[in-house]
PDB file of C-alpha atoms in Angstrom:
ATOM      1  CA  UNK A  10    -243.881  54.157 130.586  1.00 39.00           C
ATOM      2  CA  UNK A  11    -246.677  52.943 128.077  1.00 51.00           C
ATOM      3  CA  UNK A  12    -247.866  49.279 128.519  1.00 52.00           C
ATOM      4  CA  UNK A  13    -246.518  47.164 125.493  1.00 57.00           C
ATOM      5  CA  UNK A  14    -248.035  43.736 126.920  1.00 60.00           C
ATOM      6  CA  UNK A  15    -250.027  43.264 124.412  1.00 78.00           C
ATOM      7  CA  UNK A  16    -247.473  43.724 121.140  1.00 88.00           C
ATOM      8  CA  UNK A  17    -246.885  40.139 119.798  1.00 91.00           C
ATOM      9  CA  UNK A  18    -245.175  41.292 115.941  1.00 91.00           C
ATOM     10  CA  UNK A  19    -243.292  44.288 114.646  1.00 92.00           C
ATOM     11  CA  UNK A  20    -242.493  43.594 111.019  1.00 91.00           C
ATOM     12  CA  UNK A  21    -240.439  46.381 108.997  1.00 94.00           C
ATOM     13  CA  UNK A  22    -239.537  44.134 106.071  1.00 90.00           C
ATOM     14  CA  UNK A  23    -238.084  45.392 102.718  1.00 90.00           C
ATOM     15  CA  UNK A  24    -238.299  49.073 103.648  1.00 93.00           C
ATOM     16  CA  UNK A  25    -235.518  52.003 103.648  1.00 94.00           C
ATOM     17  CA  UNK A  26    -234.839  52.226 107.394  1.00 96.00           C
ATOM     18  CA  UNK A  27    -231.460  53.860 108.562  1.00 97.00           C
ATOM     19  CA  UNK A  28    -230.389  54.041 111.560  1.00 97.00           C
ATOM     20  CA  UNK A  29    -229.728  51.973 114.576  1.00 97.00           C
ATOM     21  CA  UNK A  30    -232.034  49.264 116.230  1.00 97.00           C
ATOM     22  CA  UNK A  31    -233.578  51.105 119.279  1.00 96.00           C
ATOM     23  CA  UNK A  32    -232.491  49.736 122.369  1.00 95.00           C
ATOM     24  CA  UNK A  33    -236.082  50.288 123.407  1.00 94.00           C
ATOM     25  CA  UNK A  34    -237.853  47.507 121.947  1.00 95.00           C
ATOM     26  CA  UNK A  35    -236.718  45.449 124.587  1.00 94.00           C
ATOM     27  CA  UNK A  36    -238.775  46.592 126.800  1.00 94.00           C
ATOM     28  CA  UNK A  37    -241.651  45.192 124.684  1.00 94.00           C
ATOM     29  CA  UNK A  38    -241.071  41.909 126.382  1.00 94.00           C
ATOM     30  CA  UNK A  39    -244.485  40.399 125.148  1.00 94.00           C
ATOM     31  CA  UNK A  40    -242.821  40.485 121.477  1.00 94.00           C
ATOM     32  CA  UNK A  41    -242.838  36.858 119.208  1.00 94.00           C
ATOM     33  CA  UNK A  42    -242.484  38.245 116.046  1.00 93.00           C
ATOM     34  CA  UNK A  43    -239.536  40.876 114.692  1.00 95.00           C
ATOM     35  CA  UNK A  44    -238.788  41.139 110.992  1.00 93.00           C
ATOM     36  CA  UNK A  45    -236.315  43.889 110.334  1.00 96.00           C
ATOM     37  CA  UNK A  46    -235.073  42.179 107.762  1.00 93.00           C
ATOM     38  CA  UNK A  47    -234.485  44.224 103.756  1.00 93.00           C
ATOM     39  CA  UNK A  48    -233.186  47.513 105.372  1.00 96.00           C
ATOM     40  CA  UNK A  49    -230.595  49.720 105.763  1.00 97.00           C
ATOM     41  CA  UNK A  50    -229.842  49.333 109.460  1.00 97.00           C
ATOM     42  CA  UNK A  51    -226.573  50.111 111.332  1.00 98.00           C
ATOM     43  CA  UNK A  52    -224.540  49.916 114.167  1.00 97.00           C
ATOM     44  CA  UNK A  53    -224.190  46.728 116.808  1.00 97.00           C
ATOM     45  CA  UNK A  54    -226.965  44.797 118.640  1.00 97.00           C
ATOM     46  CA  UNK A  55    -228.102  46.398 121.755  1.00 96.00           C
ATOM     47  CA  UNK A  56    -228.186  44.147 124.500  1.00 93.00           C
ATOM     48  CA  UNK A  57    -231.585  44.996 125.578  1.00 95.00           C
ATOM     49  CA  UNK A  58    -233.222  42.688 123.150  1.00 95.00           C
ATOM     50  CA  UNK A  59    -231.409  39.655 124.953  1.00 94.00           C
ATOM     51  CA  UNK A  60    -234.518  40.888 127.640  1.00 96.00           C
ATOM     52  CA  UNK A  61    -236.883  39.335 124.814  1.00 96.00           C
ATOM     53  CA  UNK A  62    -237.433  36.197 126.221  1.00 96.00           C
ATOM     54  CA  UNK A  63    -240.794  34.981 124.520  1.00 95.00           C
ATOM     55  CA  UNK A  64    -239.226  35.681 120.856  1.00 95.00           C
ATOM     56  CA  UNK A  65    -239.791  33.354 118.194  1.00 94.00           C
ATOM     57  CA  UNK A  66    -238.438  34.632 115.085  1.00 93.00           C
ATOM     58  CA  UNK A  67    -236.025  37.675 114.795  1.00 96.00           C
ATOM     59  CA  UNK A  68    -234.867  38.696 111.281  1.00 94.00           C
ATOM     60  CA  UNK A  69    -232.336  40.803 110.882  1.00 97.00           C
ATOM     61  CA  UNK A  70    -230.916  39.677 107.400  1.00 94.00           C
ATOM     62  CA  UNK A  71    -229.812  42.379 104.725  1.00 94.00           C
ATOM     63  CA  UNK A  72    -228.824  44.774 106.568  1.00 97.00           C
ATOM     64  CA  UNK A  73    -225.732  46.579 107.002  1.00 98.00           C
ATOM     65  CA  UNK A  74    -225.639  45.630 111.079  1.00 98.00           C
ATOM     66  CA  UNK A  75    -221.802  44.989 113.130  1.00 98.00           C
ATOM     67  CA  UNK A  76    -220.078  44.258 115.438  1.00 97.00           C
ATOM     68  CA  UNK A  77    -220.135  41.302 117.464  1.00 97.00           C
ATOM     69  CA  UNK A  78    -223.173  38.457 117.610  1.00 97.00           C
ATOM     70  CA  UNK A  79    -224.294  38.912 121.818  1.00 96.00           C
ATOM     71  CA  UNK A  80    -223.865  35.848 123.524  1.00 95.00           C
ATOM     72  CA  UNK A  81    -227.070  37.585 125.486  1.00 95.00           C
ATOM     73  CA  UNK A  82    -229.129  36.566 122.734  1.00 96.00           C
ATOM     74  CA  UNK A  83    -229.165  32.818 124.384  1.00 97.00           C
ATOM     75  CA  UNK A  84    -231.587  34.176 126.894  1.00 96.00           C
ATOM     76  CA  UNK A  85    -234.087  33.902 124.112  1.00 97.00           C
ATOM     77  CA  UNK A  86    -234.689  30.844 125.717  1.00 96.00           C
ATOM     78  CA  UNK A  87    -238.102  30.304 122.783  1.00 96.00           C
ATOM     79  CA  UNK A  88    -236.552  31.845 119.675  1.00 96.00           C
ATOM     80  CA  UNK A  89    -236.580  28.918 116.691  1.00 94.00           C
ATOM     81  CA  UNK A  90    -235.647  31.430 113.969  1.00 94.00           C
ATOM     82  CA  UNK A  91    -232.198  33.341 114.423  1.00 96.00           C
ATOM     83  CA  UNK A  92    -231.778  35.081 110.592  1.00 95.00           C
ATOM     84  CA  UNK A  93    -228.962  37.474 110.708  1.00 97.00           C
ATOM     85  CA  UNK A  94    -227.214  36.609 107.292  1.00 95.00           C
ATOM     86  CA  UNK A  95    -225.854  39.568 104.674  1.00 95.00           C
ATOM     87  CA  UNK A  96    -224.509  42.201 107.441  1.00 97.00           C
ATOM     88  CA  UNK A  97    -220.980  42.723 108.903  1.00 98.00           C
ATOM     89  CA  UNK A  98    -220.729  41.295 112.230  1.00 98.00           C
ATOM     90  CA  UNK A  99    -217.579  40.329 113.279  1.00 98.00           C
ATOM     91  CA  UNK A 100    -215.604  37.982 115.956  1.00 97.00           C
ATOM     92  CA  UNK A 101    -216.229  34.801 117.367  1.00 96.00           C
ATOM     93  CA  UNK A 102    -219.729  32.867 117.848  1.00 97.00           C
ATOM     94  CA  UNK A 103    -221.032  32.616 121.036  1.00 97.00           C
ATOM     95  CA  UNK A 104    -220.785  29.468 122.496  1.00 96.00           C
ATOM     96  CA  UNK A 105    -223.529  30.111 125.080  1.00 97.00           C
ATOM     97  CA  UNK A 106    -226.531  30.277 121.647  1.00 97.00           C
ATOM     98  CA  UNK A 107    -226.016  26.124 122.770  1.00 97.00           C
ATOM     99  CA  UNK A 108    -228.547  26.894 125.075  1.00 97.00           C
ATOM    100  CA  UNK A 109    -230.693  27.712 122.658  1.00 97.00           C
ATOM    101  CA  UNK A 110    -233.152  24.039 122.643  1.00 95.00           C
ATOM    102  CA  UNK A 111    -236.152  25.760 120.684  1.00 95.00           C
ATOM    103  CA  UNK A 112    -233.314  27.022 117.850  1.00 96.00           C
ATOM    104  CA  UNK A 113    -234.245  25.209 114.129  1.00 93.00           C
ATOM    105  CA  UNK A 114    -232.840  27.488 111.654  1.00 93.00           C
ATOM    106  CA  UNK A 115    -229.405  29.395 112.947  1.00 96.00           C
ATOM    107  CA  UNK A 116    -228.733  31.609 109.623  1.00 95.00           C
ATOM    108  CA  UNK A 117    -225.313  33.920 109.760  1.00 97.00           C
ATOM    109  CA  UNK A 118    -223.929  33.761 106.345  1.00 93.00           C
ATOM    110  CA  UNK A 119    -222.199  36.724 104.275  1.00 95.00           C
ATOM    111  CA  UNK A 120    -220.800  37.943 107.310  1.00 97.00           C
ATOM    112  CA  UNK A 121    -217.068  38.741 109.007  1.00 97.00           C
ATOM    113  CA  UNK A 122    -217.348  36.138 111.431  1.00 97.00           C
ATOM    114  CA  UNK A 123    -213.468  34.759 112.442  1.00 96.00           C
ATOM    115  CA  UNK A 124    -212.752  32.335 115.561  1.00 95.00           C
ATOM    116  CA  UNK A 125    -213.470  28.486 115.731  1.00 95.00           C
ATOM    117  CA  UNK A 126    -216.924  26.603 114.537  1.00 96.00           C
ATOM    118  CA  UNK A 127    -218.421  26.191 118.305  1.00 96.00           C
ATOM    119  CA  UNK A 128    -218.493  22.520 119.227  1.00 95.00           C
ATOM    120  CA  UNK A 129    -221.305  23.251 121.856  1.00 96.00           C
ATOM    121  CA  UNK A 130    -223.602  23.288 119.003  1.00 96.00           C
ATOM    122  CA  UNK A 131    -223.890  19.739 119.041  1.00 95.00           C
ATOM    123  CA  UNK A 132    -226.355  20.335 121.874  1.00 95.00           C
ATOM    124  CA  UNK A 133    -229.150  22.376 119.654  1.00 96.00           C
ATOM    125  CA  UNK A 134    -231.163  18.911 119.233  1.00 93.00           C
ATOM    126  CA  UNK A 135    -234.012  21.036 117.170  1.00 93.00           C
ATOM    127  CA  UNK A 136    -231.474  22.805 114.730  1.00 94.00           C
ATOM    128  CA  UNK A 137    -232.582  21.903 110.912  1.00 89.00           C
ATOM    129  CA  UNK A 138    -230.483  24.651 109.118  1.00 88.00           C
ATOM    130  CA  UNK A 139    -226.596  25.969 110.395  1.00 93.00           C
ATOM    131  CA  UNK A 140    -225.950  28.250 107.490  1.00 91.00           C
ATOM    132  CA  UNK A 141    -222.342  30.464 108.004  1.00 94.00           C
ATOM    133  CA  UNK A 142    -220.927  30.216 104.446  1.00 90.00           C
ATOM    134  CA  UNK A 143    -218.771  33.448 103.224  1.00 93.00           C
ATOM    135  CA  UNK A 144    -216.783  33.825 106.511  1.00 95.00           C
ATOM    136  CA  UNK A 145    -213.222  33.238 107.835  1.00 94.00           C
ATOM    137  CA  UNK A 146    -213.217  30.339 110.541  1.00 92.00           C
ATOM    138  CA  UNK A 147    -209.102  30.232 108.867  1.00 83.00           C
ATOM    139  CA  UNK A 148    -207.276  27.513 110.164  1.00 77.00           C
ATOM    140  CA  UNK A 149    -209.956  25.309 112.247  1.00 85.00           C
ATOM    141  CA  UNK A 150    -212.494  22.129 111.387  1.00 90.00           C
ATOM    142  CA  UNK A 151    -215.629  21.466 111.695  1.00 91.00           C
ATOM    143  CA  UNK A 152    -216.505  19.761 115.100  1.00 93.00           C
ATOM    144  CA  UNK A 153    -216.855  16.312 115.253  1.00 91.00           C
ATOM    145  CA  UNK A 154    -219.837  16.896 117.461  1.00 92.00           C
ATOM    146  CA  UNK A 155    -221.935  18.127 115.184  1.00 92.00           C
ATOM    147  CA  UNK A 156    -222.722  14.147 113.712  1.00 88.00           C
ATOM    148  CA  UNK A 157    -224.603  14.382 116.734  1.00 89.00           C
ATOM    149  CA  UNK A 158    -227.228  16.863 115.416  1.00 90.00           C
ATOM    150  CA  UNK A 159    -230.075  14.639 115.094  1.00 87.00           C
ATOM    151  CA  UNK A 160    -232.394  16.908 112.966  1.00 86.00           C
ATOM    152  CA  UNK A 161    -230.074  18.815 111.042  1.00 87.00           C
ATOM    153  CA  UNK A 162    -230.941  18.966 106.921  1.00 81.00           C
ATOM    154  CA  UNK A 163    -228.513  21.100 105.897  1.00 81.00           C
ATOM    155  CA  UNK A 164    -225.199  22.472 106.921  1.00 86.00           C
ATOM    156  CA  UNK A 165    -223.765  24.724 104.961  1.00 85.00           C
ATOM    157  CA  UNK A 166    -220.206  26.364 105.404  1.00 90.00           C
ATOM    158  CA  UNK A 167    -219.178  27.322 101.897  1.00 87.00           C
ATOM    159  CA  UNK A 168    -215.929  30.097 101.237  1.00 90.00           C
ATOM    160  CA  UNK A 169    -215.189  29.585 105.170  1.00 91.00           C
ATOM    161  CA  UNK A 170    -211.195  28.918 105.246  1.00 90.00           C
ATOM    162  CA  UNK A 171    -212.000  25.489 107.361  1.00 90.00           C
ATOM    163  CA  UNK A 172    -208.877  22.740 107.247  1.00 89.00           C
ATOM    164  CA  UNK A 173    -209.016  19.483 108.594  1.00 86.00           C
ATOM    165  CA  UNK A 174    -211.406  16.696 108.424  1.00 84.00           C
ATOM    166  CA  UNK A 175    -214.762  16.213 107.265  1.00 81.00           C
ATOM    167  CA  UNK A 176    -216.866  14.760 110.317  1.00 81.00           C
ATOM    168  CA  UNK A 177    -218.931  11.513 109.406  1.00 78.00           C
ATOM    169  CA  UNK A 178    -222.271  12.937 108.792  1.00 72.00           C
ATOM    170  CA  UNK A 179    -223.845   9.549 108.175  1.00 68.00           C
ATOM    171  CA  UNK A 180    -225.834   9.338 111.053  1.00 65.00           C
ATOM    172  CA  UNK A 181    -227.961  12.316 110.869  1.00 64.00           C
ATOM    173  CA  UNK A 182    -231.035  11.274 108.835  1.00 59.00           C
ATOM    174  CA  UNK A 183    -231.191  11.724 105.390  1.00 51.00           C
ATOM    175  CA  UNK A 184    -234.006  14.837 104.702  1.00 74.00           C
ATOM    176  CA  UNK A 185    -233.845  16.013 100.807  1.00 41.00           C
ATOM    177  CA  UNK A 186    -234.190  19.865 101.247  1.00 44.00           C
ATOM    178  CA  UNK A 187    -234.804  20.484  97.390  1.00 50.00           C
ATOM    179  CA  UNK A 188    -237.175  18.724  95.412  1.00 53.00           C
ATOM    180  CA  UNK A 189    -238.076  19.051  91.493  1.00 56.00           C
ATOM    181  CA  UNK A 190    -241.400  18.102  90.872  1.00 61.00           C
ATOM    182  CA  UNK A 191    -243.332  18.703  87.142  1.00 60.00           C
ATOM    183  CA  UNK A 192    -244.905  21.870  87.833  1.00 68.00           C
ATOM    184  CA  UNK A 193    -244.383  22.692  91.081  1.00 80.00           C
ATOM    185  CA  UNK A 194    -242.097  25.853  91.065  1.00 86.00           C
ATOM    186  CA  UNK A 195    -239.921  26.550  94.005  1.00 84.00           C
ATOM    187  CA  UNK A 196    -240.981  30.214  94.305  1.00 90.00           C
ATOM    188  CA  UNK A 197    -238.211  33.055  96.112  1.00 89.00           C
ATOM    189  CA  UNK A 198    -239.114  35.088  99.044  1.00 89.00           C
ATOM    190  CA  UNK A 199    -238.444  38.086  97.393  1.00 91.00           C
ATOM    191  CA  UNK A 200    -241.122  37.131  94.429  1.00 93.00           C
ATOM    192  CA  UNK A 201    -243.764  36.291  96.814  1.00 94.00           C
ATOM    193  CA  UNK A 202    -242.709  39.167  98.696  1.00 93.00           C
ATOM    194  CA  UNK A 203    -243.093  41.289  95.554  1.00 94.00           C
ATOM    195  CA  UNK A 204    -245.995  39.423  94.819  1.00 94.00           C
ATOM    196  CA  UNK A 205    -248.361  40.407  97.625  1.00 94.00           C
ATOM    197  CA  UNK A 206    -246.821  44.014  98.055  1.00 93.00           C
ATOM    198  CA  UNK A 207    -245.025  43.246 101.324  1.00 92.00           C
ATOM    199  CA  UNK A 208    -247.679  40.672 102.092  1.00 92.00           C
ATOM    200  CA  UNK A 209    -249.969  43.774 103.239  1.00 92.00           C
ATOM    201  CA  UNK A 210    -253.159  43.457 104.451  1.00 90.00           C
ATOM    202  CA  UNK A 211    -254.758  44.250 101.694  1.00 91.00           C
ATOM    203  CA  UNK A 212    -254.052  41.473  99.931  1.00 90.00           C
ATOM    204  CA  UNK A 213    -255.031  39.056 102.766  1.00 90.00           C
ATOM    205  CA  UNK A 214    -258.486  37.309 101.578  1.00 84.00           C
ATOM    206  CA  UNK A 215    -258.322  34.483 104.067  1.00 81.00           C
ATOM    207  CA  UNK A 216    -257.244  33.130 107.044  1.00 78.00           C
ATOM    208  CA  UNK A 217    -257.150  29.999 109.410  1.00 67.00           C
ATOM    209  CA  UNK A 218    -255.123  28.212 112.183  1.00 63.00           C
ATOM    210  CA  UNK A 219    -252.518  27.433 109.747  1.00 73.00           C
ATOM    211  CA  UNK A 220    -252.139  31.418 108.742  1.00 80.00           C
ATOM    212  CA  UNK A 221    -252.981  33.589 106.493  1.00 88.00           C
ATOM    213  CA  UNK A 222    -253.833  33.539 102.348  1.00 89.00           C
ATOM    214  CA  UNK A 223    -253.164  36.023 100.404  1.00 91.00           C
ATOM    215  CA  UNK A 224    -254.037  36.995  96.605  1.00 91.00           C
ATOM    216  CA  UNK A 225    -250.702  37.683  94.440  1.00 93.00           C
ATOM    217  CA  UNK A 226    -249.375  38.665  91.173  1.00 94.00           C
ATOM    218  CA  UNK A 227    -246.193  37.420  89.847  1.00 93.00           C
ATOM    219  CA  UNK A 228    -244.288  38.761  87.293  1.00 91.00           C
ATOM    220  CA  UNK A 229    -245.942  37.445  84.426  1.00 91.00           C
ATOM    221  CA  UNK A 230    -249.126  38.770  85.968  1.00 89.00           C
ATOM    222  CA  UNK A 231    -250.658  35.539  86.830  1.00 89.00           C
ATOM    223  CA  UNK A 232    -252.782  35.942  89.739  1.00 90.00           C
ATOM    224  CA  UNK A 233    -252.121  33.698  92.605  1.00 91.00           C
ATOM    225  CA  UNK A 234    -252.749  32.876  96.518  1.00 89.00           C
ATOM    226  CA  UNK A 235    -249.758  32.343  98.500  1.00 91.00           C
ATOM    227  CA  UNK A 236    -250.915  30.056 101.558  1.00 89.00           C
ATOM    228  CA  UNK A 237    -248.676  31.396 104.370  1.00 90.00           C
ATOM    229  CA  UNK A 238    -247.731  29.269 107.400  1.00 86.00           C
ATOM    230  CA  UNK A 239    -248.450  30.735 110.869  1.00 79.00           C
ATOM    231  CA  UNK A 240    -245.493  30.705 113.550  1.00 70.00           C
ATOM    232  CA  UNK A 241    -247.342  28.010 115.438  1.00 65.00           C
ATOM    233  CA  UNK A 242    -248.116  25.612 111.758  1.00 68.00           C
ATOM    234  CA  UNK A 243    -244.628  25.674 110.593  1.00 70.00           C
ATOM    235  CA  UNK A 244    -243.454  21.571 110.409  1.00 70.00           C
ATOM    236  CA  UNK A 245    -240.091  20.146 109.821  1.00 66.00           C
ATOM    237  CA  UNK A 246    -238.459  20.646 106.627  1.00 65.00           C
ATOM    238  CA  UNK A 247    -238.831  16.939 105.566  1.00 62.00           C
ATOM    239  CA  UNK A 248    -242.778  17.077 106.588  1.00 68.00           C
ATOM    240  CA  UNK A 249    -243.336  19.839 104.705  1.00 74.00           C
ATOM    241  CA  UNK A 250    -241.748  18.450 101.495  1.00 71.00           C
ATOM    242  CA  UNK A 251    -243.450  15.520 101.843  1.00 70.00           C
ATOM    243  CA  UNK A 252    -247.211  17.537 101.985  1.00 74.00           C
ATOM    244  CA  UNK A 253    -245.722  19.414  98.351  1.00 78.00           C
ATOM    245  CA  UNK A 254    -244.940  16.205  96.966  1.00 73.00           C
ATOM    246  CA  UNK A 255    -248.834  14.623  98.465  1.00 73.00           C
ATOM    247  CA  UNK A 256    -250.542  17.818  97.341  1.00 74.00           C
ATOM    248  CA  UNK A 257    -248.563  17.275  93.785  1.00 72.00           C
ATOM    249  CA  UNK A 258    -250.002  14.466  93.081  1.00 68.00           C
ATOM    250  CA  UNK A 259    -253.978  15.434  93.649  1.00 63.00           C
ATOM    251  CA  UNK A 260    -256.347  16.007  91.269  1.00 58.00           C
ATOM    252  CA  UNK A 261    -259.768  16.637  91.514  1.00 54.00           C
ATOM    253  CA  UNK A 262    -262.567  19.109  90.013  1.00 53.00           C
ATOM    254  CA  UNK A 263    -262.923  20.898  93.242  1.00 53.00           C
ATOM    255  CA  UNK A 264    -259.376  21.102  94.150  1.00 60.00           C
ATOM    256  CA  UNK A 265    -257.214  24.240  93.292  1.00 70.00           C
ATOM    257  CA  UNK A 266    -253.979  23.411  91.516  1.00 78.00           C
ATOM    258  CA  UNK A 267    -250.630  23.754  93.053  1.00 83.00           C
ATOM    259  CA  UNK A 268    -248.395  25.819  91.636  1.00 88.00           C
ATOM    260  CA  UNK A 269    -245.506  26.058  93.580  1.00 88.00           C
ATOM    261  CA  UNK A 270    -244.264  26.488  97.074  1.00 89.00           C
ATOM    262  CA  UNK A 271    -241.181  28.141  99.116  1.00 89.00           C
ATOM    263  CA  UNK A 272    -239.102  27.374 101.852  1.00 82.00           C
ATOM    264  CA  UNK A 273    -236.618  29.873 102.033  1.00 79.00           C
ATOM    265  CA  UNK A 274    -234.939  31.444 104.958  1.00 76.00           C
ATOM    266  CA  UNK A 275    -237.743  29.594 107.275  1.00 75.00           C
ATOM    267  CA  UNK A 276    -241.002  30.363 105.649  1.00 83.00           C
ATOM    268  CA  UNK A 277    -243.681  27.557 104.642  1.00 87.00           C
ATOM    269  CA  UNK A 278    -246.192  28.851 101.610  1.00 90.00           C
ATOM    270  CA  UNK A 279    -247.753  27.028  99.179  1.00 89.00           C
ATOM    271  CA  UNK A 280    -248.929  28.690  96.023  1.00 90.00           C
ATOM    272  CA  UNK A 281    -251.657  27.888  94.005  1.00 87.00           C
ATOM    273  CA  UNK A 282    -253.812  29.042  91.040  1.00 85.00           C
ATOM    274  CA  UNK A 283    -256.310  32.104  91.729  1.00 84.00           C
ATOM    275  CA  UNK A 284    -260.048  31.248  91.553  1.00 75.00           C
ATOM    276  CA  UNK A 285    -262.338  35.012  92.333  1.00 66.00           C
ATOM    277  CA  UNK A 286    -264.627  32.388  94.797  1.00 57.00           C
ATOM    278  CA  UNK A 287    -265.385  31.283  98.042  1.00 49.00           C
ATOM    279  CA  UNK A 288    -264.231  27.876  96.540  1.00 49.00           C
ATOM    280  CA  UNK A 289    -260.442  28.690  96.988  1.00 48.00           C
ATOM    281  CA  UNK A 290    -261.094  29.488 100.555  1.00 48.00           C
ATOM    282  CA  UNK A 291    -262.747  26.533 101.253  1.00 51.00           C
ATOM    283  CA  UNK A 292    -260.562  24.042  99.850  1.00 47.00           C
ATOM    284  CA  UNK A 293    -256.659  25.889 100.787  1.00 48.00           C
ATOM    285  CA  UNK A 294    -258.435  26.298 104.671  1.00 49.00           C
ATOM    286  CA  UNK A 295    -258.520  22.386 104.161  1.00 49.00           C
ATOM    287  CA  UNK A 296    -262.118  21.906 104.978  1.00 47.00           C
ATOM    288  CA  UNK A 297    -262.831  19.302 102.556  1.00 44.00           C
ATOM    289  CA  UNK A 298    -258.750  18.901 101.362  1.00 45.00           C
ATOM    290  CA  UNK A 299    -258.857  15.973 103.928  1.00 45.00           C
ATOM    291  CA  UNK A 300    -261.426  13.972 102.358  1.00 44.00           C
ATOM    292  CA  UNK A 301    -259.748  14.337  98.621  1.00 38.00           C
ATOM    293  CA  UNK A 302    -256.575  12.625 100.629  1.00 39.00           C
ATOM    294  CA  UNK A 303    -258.114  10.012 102.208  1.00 43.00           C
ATOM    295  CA  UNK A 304    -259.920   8.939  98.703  1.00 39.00           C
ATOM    296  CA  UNK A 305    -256.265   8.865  96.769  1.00 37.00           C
ATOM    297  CA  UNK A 306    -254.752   7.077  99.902  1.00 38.00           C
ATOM    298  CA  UNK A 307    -256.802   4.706 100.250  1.00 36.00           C
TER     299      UNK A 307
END
């Protein structure tokens, strides 16, 4: 069989594919990135990928996918990005994805999810987002446990069926997940997406530890660079609010202006205005951004 150590990311996004997912590409066991996400895919999870133990982020979002969520997934002992929202799986949630300790952002809404709210969840200390509106949890709460989630910033479970009480919440800290600054736009996936044709290569004019810059034209064909976070940059929601609302507030002759930023469905990007230089490299890789801060800080 052909070597696949070396195969880190496999990104289909926002394509046509039909189809089921191919039970093969577990064997690519080296694998930290798979985006699958924007298809037409089919059929039920194969239990192969559970044998994808270095994963970090698997999207699997608009698809047309079944059946039930694996409990085998929890042997994805690094993933911190489960997005499996808009498909039709079905049953109860695993109990066992408690395991999960890397886990931040656990998205399954807009599916046919039935059964109980997992109490076990309580034990994913790193989880930021729990997003499972538009099921049918009829006739059960929401665990008590979960005011034990110490990072969580938003729990969402909207359209679910849920009786009972609301747990007290209080002592999670408080982390505002949307902010409305004067002329900062929160920008969609799918416009960036658009934006930078699929984020292909071509468009890529830069790149650093914190990821990858790429030049983009929005609707109103303004031309843009959308400052991607790498896998290994990505901070916590509140941190990364709190640079938008810093970088907001600069201004300086050599500093690009911010235009707008997105945070949806566990990307970081920052988007600012276009210059056709080595300038915008220089200041988005943060070379000299540092020393701007330090001078308004002071």
């Amino acid at each position: 069989m052909r070597s696949y150590s070396s195969i880190s990311t496999r990104d289909f996004m926002w394509n046509n594919l039909t189809g089921t997912i191919p039970k093969e590409i577990g064997h690519i066991t080296s694998l930290r990135l798979l985006l699958l996400n924007g298809n037409k895919l089919s059929g039920s999870l194969p239990d192969e990928l559970s044998n994808l133990t270095n994963m970090n982020r698997l999207q699997l979002d608009e698809n047309q996918l079944s059946g039930s969520v694996p409990e085998s997934l929890a042997n994805m002992i690094n993933v911190r990005h489960l997005h499996m929202n808009n498909n039709s799986f079905t049953g109860q949630l695993p109990s066992k994805l408690s395991n999960l300790s890397n886990l931040m952002h656990l998205l399954l809404d807009n599916n046919n999810l039935s059964g109980y709210l997992p109490p076990e969840f309580s034990k994913l200390h790193s989880l930021e987002i729990l997003q499972l509106d538009n099921n049918n949890f009829s006739g059960n709460g929401i665990p008590s446990t979960y005011e034990n989630l110490p990072r969580l910033v938003k729990l969402s479970l909207r359209n679910c069926s849920l009786q009972g009480a609301i747990p007290d919440l209080n002592s999670i800290p408080t982390s505002n997940v949307c902010i409305k600054i004067d002329g900062v736009k929160a920008f969609t996936l799918k416009e960036l997406t658009h934006a930078t044709n699929k984020f292909d290569i071509s468009t890529k004019f830069g790149e650093g530890g914190y990821g990858n810059v790429y030049k983009g034209i929005l609707s109103d064909e303004t031309f843009v660079a959308v400052k991607r976070a790498g896998e290994n940059s990505l901070q916590g929601q509140k941190e990364f609010l709190t640079e938008i609302e810093l970088l907001s507030r600069l201004h300086h002759r050599n500093l690009v202006s911010l235009l707008g930023y997105c945070s949806e469905e566990g990307e970081q990007m920052l988007i600012y205005e276009f210059m056709p230089n080595d300038t915008l490299r220089e200041w988005i890789s943060g070379k000299k951004l540092s020393q701007i801060i330090n001078h308004f800080v002071k």
